[in-house]
PDB file of C-alpha atoms in Angstrom:
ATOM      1  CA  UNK A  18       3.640  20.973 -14.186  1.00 45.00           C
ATOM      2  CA  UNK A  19       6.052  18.541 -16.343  1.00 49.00           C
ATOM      3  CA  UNK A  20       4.761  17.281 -19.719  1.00 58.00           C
ATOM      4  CA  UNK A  21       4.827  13.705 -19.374  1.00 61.00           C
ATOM      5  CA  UNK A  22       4.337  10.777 -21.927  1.00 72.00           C
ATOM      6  CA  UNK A  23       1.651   8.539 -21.548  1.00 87.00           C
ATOM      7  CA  UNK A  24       0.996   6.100 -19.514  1.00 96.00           C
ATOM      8  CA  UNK A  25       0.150   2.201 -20.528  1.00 98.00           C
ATOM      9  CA  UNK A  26      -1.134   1.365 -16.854  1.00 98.00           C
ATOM     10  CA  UNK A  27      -2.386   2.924 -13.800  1.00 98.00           C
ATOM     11  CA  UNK A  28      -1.869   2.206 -10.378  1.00 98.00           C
ATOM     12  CA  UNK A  29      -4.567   4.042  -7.713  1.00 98.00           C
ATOM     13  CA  UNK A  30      -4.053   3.940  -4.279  1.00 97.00           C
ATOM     14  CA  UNK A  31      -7.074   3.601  -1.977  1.00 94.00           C
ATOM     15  CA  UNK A  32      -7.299   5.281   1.129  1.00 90.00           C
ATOM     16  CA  UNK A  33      -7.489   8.942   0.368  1.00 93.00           C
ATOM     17  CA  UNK A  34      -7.933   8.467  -3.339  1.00 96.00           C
ATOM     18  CA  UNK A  35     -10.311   6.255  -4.225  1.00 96.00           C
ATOM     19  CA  UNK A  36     -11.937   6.175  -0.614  1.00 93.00           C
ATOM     20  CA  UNK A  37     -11.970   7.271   2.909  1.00 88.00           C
ATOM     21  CA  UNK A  38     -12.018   4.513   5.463  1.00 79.00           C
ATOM     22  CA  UNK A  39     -12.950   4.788   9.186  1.00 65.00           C
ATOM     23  CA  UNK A  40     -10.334   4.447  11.549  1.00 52.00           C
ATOM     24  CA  UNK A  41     -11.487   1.082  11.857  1.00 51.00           C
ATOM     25  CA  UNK A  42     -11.426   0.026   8.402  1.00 52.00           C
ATOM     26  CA  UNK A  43     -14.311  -1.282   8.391  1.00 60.00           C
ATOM     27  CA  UNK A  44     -16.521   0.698   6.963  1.00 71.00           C
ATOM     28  CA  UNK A  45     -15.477   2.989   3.787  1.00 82.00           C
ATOM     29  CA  UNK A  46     -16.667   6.068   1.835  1.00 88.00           C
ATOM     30  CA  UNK A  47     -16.152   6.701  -2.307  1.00 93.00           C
ATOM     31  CA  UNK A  48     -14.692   9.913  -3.372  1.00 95.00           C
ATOM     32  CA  UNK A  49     -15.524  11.994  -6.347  1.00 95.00           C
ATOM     33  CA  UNK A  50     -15.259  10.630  -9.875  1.00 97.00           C
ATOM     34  CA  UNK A  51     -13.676   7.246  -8.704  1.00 97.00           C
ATOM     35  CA  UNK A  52     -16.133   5.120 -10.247  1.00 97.00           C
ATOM     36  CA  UNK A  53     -16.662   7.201 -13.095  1.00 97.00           C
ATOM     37  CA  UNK A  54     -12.952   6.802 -13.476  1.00 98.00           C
ATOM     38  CA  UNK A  55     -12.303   3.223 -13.199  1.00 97.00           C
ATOM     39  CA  UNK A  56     -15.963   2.501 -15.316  1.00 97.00           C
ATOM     40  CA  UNK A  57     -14.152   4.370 -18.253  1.00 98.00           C
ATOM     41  CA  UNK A  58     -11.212   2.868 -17.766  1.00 98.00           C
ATOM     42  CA  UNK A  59     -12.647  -0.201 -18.017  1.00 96.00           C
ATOM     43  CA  UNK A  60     -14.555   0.622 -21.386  1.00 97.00           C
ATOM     44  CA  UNK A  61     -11.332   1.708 -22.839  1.00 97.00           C
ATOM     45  CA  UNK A  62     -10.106  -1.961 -21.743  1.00 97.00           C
ATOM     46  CA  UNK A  63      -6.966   0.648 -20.280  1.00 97.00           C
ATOM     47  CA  UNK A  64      -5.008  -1.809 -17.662  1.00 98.00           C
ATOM     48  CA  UNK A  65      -5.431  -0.322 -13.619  1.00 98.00           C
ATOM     49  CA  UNK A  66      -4.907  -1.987 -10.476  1.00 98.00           C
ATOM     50  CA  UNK A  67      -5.351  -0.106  -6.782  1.00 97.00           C
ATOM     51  CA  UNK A  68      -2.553  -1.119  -4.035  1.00 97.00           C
ATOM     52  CA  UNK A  69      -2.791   0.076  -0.517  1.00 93.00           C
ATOM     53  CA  UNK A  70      -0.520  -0.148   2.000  1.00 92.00           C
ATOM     54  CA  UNK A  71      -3.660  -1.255   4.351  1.00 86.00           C
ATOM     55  CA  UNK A  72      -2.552  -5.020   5.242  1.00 86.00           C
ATOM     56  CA  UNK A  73      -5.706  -6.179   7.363  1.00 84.00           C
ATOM     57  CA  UNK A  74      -7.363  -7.709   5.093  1.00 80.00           C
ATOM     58  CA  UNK A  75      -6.818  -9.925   1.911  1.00 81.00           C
ATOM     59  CA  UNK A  76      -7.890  -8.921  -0.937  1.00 84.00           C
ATOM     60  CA  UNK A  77     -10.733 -11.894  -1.374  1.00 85.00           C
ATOM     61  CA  UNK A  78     -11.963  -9.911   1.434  1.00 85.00           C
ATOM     62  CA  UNK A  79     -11.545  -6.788   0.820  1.00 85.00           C
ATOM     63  CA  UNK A  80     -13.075  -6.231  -3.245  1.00 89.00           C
ATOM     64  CA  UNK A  81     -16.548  -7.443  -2.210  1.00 91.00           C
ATOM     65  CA  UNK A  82     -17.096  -4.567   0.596  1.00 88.00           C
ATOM     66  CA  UNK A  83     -15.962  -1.838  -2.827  1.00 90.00           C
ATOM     67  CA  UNK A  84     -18.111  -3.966  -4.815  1.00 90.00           C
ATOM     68  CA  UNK A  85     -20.648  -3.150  -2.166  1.00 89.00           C
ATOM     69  CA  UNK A  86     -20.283   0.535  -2.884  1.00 88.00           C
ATOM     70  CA  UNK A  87     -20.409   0.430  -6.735  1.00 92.00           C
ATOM     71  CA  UNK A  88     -16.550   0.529  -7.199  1.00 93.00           C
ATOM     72  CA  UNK A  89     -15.353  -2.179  -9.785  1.00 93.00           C
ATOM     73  CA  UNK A  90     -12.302  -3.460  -8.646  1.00 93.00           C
ATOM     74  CA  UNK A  91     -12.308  -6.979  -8.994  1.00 93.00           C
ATOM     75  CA  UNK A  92     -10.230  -9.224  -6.197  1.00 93.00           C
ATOM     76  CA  UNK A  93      -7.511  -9.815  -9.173  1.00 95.00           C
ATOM     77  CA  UNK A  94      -7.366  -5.950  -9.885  1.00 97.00           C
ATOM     78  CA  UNK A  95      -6.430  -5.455  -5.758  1.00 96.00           C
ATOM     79  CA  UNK A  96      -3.214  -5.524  -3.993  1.00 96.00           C
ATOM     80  CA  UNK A  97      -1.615  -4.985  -0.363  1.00 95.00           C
ATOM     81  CA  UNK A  98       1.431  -5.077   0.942  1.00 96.00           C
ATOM     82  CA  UNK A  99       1.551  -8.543   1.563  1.00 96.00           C
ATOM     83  CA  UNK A 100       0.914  -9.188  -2.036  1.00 96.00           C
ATOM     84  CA  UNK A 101       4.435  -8.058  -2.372  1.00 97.00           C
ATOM     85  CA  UNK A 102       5.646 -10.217   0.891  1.00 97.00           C
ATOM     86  CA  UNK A 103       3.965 -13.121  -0.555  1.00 97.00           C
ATOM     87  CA  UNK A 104       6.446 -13.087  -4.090  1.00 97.00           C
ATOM     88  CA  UNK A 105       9.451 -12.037  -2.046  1.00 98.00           C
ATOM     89  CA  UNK A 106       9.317 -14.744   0.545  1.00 98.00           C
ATOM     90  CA  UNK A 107       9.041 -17.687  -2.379  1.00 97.00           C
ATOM     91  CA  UNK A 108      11.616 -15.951  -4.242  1.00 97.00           C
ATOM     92  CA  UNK A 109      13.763 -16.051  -1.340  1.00 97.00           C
ATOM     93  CA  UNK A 110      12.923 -18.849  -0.186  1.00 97.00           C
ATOM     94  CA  UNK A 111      11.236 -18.189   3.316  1.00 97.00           C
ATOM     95  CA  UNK A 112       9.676 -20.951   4.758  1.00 95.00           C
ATOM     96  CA  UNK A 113       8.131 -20.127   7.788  1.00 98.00           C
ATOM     97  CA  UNK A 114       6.776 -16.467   9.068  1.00 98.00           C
ATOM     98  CA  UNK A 115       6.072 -14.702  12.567  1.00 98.00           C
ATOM     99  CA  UNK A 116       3.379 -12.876  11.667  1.00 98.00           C
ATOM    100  CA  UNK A 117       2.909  -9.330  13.575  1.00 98.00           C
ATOM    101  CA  UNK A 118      -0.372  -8.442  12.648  1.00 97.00           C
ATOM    102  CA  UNK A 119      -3.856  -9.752  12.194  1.00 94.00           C
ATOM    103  CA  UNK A 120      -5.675 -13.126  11.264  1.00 94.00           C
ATOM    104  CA  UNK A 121      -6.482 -11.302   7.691  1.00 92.00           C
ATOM    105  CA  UNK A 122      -2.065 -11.084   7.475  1.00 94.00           C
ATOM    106  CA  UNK A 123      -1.217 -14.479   8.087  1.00 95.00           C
ATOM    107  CA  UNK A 124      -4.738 -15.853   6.064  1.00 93.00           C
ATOM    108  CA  UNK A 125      -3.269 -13.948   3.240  1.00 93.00           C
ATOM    109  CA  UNK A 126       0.514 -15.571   3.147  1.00 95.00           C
ATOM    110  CA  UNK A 127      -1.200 -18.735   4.048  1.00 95.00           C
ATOM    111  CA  UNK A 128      -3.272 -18.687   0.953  1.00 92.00           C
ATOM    112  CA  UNK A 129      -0.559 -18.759  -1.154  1.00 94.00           C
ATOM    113  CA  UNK A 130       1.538 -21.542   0.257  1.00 95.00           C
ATOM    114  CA  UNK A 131       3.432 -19.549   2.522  1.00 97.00           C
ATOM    115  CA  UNK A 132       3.679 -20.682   6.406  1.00 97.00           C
ATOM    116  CA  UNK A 133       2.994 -18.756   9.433  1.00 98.00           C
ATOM    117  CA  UNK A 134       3.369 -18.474  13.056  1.00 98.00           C
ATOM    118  CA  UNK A 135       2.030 -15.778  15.765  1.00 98.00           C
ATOM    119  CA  UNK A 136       3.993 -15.113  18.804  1.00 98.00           C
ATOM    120  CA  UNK A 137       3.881 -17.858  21.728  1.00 97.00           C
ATOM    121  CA  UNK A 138       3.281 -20.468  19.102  1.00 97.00           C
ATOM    122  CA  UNK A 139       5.801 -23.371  18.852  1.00 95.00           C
ATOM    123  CA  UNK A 140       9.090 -22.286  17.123  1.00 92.00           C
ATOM    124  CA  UNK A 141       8.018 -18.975  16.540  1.00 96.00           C
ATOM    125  CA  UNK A 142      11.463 -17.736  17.848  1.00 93.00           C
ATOM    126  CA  UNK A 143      12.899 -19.836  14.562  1.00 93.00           C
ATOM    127  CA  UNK A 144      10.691 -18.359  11.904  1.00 97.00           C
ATOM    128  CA  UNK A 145      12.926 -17.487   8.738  1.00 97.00           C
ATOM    129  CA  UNK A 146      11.561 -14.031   8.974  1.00 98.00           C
ATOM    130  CA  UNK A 147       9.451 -11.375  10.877  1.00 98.00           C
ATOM    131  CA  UNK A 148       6.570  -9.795   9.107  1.00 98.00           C
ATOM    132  CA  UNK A 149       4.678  -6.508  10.819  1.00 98.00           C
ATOM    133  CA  UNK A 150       1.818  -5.360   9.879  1.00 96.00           C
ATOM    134  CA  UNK A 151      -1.707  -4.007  10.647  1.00 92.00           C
ATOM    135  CA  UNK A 152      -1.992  -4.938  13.943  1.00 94.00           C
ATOM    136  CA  UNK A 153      -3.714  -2.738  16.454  1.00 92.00           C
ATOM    137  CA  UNK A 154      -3.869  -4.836  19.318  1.00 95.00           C
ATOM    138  CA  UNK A 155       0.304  -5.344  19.478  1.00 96.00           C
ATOM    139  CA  UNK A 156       1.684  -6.060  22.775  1.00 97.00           C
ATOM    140  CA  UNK A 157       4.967  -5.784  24.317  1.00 97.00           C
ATOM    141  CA  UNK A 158       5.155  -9.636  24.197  1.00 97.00           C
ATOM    142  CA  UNK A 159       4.722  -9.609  20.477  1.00 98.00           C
ATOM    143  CA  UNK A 160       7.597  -7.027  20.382  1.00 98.00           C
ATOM    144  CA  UNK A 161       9.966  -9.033  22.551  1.00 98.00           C
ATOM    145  CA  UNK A 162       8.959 -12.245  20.089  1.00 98.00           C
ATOM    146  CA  UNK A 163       9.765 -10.254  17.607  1.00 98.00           C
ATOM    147  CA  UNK A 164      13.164  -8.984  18.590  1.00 98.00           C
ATOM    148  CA  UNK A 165      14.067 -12.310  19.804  1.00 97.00           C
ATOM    149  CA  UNK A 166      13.463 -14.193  16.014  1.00 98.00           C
ATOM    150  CA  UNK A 167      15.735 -10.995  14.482  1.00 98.00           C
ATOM    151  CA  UNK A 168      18.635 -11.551  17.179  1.00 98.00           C
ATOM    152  CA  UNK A 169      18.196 -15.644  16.321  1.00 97.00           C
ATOM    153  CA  UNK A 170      18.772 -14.471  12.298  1.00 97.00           C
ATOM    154  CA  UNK A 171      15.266 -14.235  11.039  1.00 98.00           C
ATOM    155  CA  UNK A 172      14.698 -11.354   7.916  1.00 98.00           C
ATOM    156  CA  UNK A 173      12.706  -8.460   9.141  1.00 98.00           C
ATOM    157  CA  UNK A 174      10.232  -7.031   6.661  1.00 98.00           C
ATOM    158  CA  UNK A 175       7.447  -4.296   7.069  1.00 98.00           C
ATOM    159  CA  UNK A 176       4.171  -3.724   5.194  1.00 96.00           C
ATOM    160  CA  UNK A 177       4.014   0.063   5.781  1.00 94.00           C
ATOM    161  CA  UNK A 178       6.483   2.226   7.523  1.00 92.00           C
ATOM    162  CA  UNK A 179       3.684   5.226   7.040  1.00 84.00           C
ATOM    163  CA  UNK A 180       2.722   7.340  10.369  1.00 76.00           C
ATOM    164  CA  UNK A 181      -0.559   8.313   9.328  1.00 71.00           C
ATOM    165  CA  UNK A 182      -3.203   7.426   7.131  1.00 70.00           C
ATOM    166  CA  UNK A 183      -6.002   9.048   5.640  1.00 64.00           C
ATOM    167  CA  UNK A 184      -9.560   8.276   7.041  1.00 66.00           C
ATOM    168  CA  UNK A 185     -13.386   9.727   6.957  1.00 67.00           C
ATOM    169  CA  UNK A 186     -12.095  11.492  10.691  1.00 63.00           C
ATOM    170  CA  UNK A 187      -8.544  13.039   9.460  1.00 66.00           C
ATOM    171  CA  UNK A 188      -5.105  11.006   9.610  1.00 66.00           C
ATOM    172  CA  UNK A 189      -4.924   7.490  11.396  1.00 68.00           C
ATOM    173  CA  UNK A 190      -2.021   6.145  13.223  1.00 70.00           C
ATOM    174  CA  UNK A 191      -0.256   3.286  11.277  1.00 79.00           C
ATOM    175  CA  UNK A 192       0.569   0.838  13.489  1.00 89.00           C
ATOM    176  CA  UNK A 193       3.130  -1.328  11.198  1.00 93.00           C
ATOM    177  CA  UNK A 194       5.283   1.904  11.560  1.00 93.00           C
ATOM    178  CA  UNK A 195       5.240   2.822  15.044  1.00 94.00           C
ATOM    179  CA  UNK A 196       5.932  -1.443  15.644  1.00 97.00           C
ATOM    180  CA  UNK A 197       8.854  -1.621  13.238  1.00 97.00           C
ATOM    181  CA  UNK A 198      10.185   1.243  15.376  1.00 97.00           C
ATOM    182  CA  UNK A 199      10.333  -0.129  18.567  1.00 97.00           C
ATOM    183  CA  UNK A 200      11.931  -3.630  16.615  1.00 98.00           C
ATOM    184  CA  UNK A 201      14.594  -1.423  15.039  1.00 98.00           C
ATOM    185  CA  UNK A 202      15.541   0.521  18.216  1.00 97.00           C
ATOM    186  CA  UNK A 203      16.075  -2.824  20.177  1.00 98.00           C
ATOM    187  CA  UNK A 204      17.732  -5.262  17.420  1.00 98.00           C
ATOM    188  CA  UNK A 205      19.413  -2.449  15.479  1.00 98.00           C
ATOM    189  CA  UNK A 206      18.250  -4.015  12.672  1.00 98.00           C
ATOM    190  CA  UNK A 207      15.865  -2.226   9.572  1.00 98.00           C
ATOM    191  CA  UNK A 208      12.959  -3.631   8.201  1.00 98.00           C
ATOM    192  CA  UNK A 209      12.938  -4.155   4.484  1.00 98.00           C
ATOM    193  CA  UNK A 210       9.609  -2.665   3.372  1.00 98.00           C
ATOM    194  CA  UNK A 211       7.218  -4.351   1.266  1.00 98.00           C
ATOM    195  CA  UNK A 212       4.548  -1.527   0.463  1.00 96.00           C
ATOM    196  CA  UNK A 213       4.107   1.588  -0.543  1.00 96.00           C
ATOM    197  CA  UNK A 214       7.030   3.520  -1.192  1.00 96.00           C
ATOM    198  CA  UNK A 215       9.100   0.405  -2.038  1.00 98.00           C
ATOM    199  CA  UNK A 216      10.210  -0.202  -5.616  1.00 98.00           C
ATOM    200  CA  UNK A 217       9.685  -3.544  -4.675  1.00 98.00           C
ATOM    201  CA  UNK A 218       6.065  -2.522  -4.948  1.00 98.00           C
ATOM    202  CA  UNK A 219       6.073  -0.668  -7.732  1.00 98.00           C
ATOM    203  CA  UNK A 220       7.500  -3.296  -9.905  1.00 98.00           C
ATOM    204  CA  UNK A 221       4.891  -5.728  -8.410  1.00 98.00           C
ATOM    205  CA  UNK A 222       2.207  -3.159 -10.062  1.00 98.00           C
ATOM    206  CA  UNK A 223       3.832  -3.031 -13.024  1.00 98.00           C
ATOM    207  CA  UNK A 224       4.383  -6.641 -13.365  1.00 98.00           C
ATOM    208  CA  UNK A 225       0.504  -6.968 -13.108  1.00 98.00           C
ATOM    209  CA  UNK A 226      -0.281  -4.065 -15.573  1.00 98.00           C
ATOM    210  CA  UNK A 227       2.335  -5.717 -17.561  1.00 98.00           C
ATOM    211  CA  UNK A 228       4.266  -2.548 -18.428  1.00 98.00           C
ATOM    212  CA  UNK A 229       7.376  -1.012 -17.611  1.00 97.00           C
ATOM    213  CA  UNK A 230       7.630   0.400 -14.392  1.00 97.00           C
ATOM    214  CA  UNK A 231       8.339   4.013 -16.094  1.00 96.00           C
ATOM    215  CA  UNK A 232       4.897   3.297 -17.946  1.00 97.00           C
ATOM    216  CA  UNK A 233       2.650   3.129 -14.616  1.00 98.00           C
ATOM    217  CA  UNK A 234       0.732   6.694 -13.911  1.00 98.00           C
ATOM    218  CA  UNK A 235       0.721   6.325  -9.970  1.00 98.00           C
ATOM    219  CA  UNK A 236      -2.382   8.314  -8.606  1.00 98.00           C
ATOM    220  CA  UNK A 237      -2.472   8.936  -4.519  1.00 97.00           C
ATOM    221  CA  UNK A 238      -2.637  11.392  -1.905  1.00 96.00           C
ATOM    222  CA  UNK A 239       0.675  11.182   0.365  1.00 95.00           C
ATOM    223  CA  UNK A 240       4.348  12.422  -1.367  1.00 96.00           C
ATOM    224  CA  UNK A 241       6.003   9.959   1.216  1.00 95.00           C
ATOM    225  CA  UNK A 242       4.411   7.178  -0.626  1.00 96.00           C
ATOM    226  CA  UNK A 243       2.643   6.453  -3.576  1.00 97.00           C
ATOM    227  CA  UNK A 244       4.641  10.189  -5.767  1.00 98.00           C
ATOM    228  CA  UNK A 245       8.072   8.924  -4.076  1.00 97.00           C
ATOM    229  CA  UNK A 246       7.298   5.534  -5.351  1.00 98.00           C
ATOM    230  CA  UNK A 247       6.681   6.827  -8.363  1.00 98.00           C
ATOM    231  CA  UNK A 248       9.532   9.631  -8.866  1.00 98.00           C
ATOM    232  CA  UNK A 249      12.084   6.871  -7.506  1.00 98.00           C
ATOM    233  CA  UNK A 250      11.528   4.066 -10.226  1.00 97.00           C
ATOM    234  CA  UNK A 251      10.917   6.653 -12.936  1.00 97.00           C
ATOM    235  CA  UNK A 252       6.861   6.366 -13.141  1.00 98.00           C
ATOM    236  CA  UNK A 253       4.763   9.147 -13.342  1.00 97.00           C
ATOM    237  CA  UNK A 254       3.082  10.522 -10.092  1.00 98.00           C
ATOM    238  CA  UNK A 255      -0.317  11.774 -10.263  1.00 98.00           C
ATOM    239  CA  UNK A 256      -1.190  13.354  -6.619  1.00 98.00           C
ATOM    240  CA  UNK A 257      -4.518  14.035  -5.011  1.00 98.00           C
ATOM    241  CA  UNK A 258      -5.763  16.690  -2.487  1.00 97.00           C
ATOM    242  CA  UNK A 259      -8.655  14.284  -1.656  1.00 95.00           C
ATOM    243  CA  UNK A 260      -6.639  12.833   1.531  1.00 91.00           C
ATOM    244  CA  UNK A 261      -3.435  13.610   3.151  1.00 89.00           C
ATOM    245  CA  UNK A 262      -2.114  16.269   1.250  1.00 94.00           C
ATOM    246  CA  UNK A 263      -3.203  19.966  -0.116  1.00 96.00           C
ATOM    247  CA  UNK A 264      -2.444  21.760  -3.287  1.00 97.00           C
ATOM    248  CA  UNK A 265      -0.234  24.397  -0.862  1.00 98.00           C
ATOM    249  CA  UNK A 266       1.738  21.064   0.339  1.00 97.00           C
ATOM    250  CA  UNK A 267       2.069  19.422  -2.789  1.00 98.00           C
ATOM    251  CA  UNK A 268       3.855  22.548  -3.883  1.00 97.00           C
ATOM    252  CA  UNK A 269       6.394  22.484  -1.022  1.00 98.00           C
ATOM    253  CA  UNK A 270       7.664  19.524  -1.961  1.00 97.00           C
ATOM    254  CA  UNK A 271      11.266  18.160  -2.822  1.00 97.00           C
ATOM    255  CA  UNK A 272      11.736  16.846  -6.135  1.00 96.00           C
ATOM    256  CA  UNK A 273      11.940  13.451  -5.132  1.00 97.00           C
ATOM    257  CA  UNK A 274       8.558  13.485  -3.255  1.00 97.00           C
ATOM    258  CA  UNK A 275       7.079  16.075  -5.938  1.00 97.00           C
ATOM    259  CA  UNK A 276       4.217  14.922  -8.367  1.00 97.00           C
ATOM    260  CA  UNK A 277       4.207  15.778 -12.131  1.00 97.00           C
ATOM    261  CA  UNK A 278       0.786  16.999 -11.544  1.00 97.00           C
ATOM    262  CA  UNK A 279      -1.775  17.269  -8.916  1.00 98.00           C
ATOM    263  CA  UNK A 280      -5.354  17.254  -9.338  1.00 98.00           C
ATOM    264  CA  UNK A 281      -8.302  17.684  -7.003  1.00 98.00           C
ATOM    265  CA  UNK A 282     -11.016  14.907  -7.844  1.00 96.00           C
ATOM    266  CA  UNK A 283     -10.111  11.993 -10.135  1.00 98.00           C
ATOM    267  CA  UNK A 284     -12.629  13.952 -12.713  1.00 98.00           C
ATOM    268  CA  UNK A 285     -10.010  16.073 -13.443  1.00 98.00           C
ATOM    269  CA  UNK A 286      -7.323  12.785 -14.535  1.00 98.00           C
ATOM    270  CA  UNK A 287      -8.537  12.294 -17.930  1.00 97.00           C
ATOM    271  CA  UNK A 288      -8.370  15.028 -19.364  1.00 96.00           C
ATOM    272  CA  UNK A 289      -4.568  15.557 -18.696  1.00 95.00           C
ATOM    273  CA  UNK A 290      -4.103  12.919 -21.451  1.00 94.00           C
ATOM    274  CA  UNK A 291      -1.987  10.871 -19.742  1.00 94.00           C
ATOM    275  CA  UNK A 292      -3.836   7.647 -20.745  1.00 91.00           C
TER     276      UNK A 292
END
C-alpha cells in the first residue's frame, strides 16, 4: 500500500490485536507474535503504549492479568478511555461525575482526584457531567438519571461509541454505545467521545510516546476505530485481520477508514520498516 515514513512511537490496541478477551473480559487469550513484538520493541528501547477502548477496568488492574500471560505491558505503558476522561475533566474543570458504568470506571477517575457519583446517590442529578461506559448491568433508571443530569446542564461524554468488539467467541456488544444511544435519542444531546476513534485519544497516545501525533504507527483490527483515528490526525494506520476485520474488508474501505497497510500477525510489522 502507501510508502510511509517512520514511525517514532507505536500505539497497539488490545482486543483483537494483541489479545482476544471473553465476552466477559475476564479472562484473555495472546495472539501471534505479540510478545515477540513488544519484547523487541522493548530491546530496541522503541517507545509503545496499548489503549483500548475497554473501560472496566483500570489499568492497575488490568497489566497484572497480561503480565499473567507473558505480555510486558507495564501499568504505565496501558491506557483506556477513561485515561483520556480523566485529563479532560481537570482541564475543564469538572468537578463531580455520574458515572454510567462499573466500580472499575468510577475507581479509575477517583484515583486521580476526580469525583464521582452513581445514579440514586445524593446530587447525582447535579453532577458537572455524565460519563458512560462499560456497564453491562445498565438499567432504565440509570438512563432516566442520566437524561435528567444532561437536561439540568451536565457535559455528556462516552468512552466507546463502538457496536461490537472483538472476543475469543466472535464480536461482543459494546454497551457504552448502545447506552449513549438511548441518552442521545431522549436529551437530543451527543456525547463527546473519549476513546478510540477520538483525536482526543490519539493525542493522549502521543503525548505519552512523546511524539507528534503524525509520528504514532497505530496498529488494530477495526477501520471505525483505531485506522480512522489514525487517518484523521495524520498517523499512520497499521490494520490487523487478527479480530474484527479481513484482508477482503480492509480493502473495501473508504479512504478515511483505510489503513496504509494491513498485515496478518504482528510477525509480519517489523519488517515493513516502519520503526
Amino acid at each position: 500500500m502507501t510508502s510511509m515514513p517512520p514511525a517514532e512511537g507505536v500505539m497497539f490496541d488490545l482486543d483483537g490485536t494483541l489479545i482476544l478477551s471473553d465476552r466477559q473480559l475476564g479472562q484473555y487469550k495472546l495472539l501471534p507474535g505479540a510478545v515477540e513484538l513488544l519484547e523487541e520493541l522493548d530491546r530496541r528501547g522503541f517507545p509503545f503504549v496499548a489503549l483500548t477502548n475497554g473501560s472496566a477496568y483500570p489499568a492497575a488492574q488490568q497489566a497484572p492479568r497480561l503480565a499473567a500471560l507473558g505480555l510486558p505491558i507495564a501499568a504505565d505503558r496501558l491506557f483506556t478511555p477513561n485515561s483520556v476522561a480523566i485529563g479532560l475533566f481537570k482541564d475543564r474543570g469538572v468537578k463531580r461525575v455520574l458515572v454510567i458504568g462499573t466500580e472499575g470506571v468510577a475507581a479509575a477517575l477517583e484515583e486521580d482526584g476526580i469525583a464521582t457519583c452513581f445514579p440514586g446517590d445524593e446530587g447525582a442529578d447535579k453532577a458537572d457531567a455524565v460519563y458512560v461506559a462499560w456497564a453491562p448491568d445498565c438499567s432504565m433508571s440509570d438512563i432516566h438519571a442520566a437524561c435528567t443530569a444532561i437536561l439540568n446542564g451536565a457535559a455528556f461524554y462516552c468512552a466507546s461509541d463502538v457496536p461490537f468488539f472483538a472476543t475469543q467467541s466472535g464480536p461482543a456488544f459494546g454497551y457504552s454505545c448502545a447506552i449513549a444511544g438511548a441518552i442521545v435519542r431522549v436529551t437530543g444531546v451527543e456525547p463527546e467521545l473519549t476513546g478510540k476513534p477520538s483525536q482526543h485519544a490519539l493525542r493522549f497516545v502521543a503525548g505519552q510516546l512523546g511524539v507528534a501525533p503524525e509520528r504514532v504507527a497505530v496498529i488494530g483490527d477495526d477501520p471505525r476505530v483505531e485506522i480512522e483515528m489514525a487517518r484523521g490526525g495524520g498517523a499512520l494506520g497499521i490494520g490487523v485481520t487478527t479480530g474484527t476485520t479481513s484482508r477482503e474488508q480492509w480493502a473495501a474501505q473508504d479512504a478515511v477508514r483505510r489503513p496504509h497497510h494491513v498485515i496478518d500477525s504482528l510477525h509480519e510489522f517489523l519488517p515493513l520498516g516502519l520503526v
